[in-house]
Amino acid sequence: MRDYIPINKDNLPEQFEIDLANEIFIMEVNYNQTEDFFTVDLYDMNREPIVYGEKLVLNVPLWSDLTDKRLPAPSLVVLDESGQTKRITFENFMVTTFIYIDDIAPEEDNPIEVSQ
């Protein structure tokens, strides 16, 4: 089961420290009320910016179009595990859609066991 990042959407912008693969980052989640979307800013532990204004898109890993060795090792992706959501909105964020830490290894093929 994936862990998600708890965010209080009623207190945005919200900035917090997060440990991802034994490395501390600072994230800030913002909400654009006019266009109804969320963004994330990412900083290293020294508050040096890594990424500004990454828009949250359902089922698309954050920073998937960037190559930067400073980015966190595990993927972060907004998912709706219930399958009800078509896009992230203020109403469904932190209700059915969450930013998950995608650190689960893909399931390996299970070979058929042969009894002897």
XYZ file of C-alpha atoms in Angstrom:
116
model
C 0.000 0.000 0.000
C 1.315 3.431 -0.939
C 1.744 6.237 1.566
C 0.230 9.598 0.723
C 1.342 13.070 1.732
C -1.176 14.641 4.133
C -2.044 18.179 3.103
C -4.514 20.560 4.716
C -6.022 22.146 1.605
C -7.885 24.715 3.721
C -4.544 26.210 4.859
C -2.847 26.656 1.486
C -0.212 27.629 0.709
C 1.275 25.000 3.001
C 5.017 24.429 3.334
C 6.527 21.425 5.075
C 9.574 19.187 5.297
C 9.328 15.707 3.854
C 11.664 12.726 4.026
C 11.864 10.926 0.684
C 14.289 8.006 0.430
C 16.237 9.238 3.474
C 16.672 12.710 2.058
C 14.902 15.799 3.436
C 13.111 18.137 1.029
C 10.874 21.147 1.548
C 7.625 21.180 -0.378
C 5.090 23.942 -0.751
C 1.625 23.188 -2.076
C -0.320 26.065 -3.623
C -3.824 26.425 -5.029
C -4.876 28.588 -7.995
C -8.477 29.425 -7.136
C -9.218 31.131 -10.465
C -8.274 28.088 -12.558
C -8.932 25.404 -9.892
C -5.574 23.640 -9.887
C -2.762 22.867 -7.463
C 0.986 23.351 -7.834
C 4.020 22.207 -5.882
C 7.306 23.994 -5.278
C 10.253 21.817 -4.268
C 13.353 22.952 -2.373
C 16.371 21.179 -0.990
C 17.093 21.226 2.736
C 18.992 24.511 2.373
C 15.884 26.090 0.840
C 17.508 26.234 -2.579
C 14.755 25.930 -5.203
C 14.687 22.813 -7.345
C 11.289 23.229 -9.056
C 8.702 26.028 -8.972
C 5.049 25.715 -9.893
C 4.785 22.040 -10.883
C 1.093 21.542 -11.700
C -0.557 18.493 -10.183
C -2.042 16.311 -12.924
C -3.992 13.151 -12.168
C -1.992 9.941 -12.795
C 1.118 11.831 -13.972
C 4.233 11.656 -11.766
C 5.489 15.013 -10.564
C 8.562 16.247 -12.421
C 8.248 13.459 -15.010
C 9.400 15.821 -17.758
C 12.491 17.006 -15.841
C 15.949 15.545 -15.504
C 17.654 16.832 -12.384
C 19.755 14.741 -10.010
C 18.417 16.781 -7.075
C 14.856 15.460 -7.535
C 13.605 12.902 -4.989
C 14.222 9.242 -5.730
C 10.668 7.923 -5.287
C 8.041 9.211 -7.698
C 5.220 11.355 -6.366
C 1.961 11.000 -8.236
C -1.612 12.158 -7.651
C -3.960 9.205 -7.841
C -7.580 8.427 -7.188
C -7.468 4.785 -6.199
C -11.279 4.651 -6.280
C -11.251 5.499 -10.000
C -13.973 8.161 -9.616
C -11.951 11.248 -10.545
C -11.254 12.616 -14.037
C -9.181 15.616 -12.859
C -7.951 17.134 -9.608
C -10.241 19.786 -8.138
C -10.474 21.519 -4.782
C -13.527 19.393 -3.970
C -11.831 16.020 -4.537
C -8.261 16.829 -3.439
C -7.521 15.040 -0.145
C -10.952 13.377 -0.391
C -10.498 10.878 -3.234
C -7.284 12.226 -4.795
C -4.009 12.233 -2.881
C -0.312 12.781 -3.626
C 1.108 9.299 -3.215
C 4.718 8.305 -2.703
C 5.092 5.722 -5.437
C 7.759 3.599 -3.796
C 6.147 0.216 -4.312
C 8.135 -2.109 -6.543
C 6.193 -3.393 -9.539
C 4.765 -6.834 -8.986
C 7.032 -9.508 -10.309
C 5.677 -12.275 -12.469
C 4.712 -15.133 -10.219
C 6.034 -18.347 -11.703
C 3.802 -21.367 -11.424
C 4.989 -23.590 -8.634
C 5.471 -27.212 -9.563
C 4.993 -29.853 -6.880
C 7.441 -32.733 -6.856
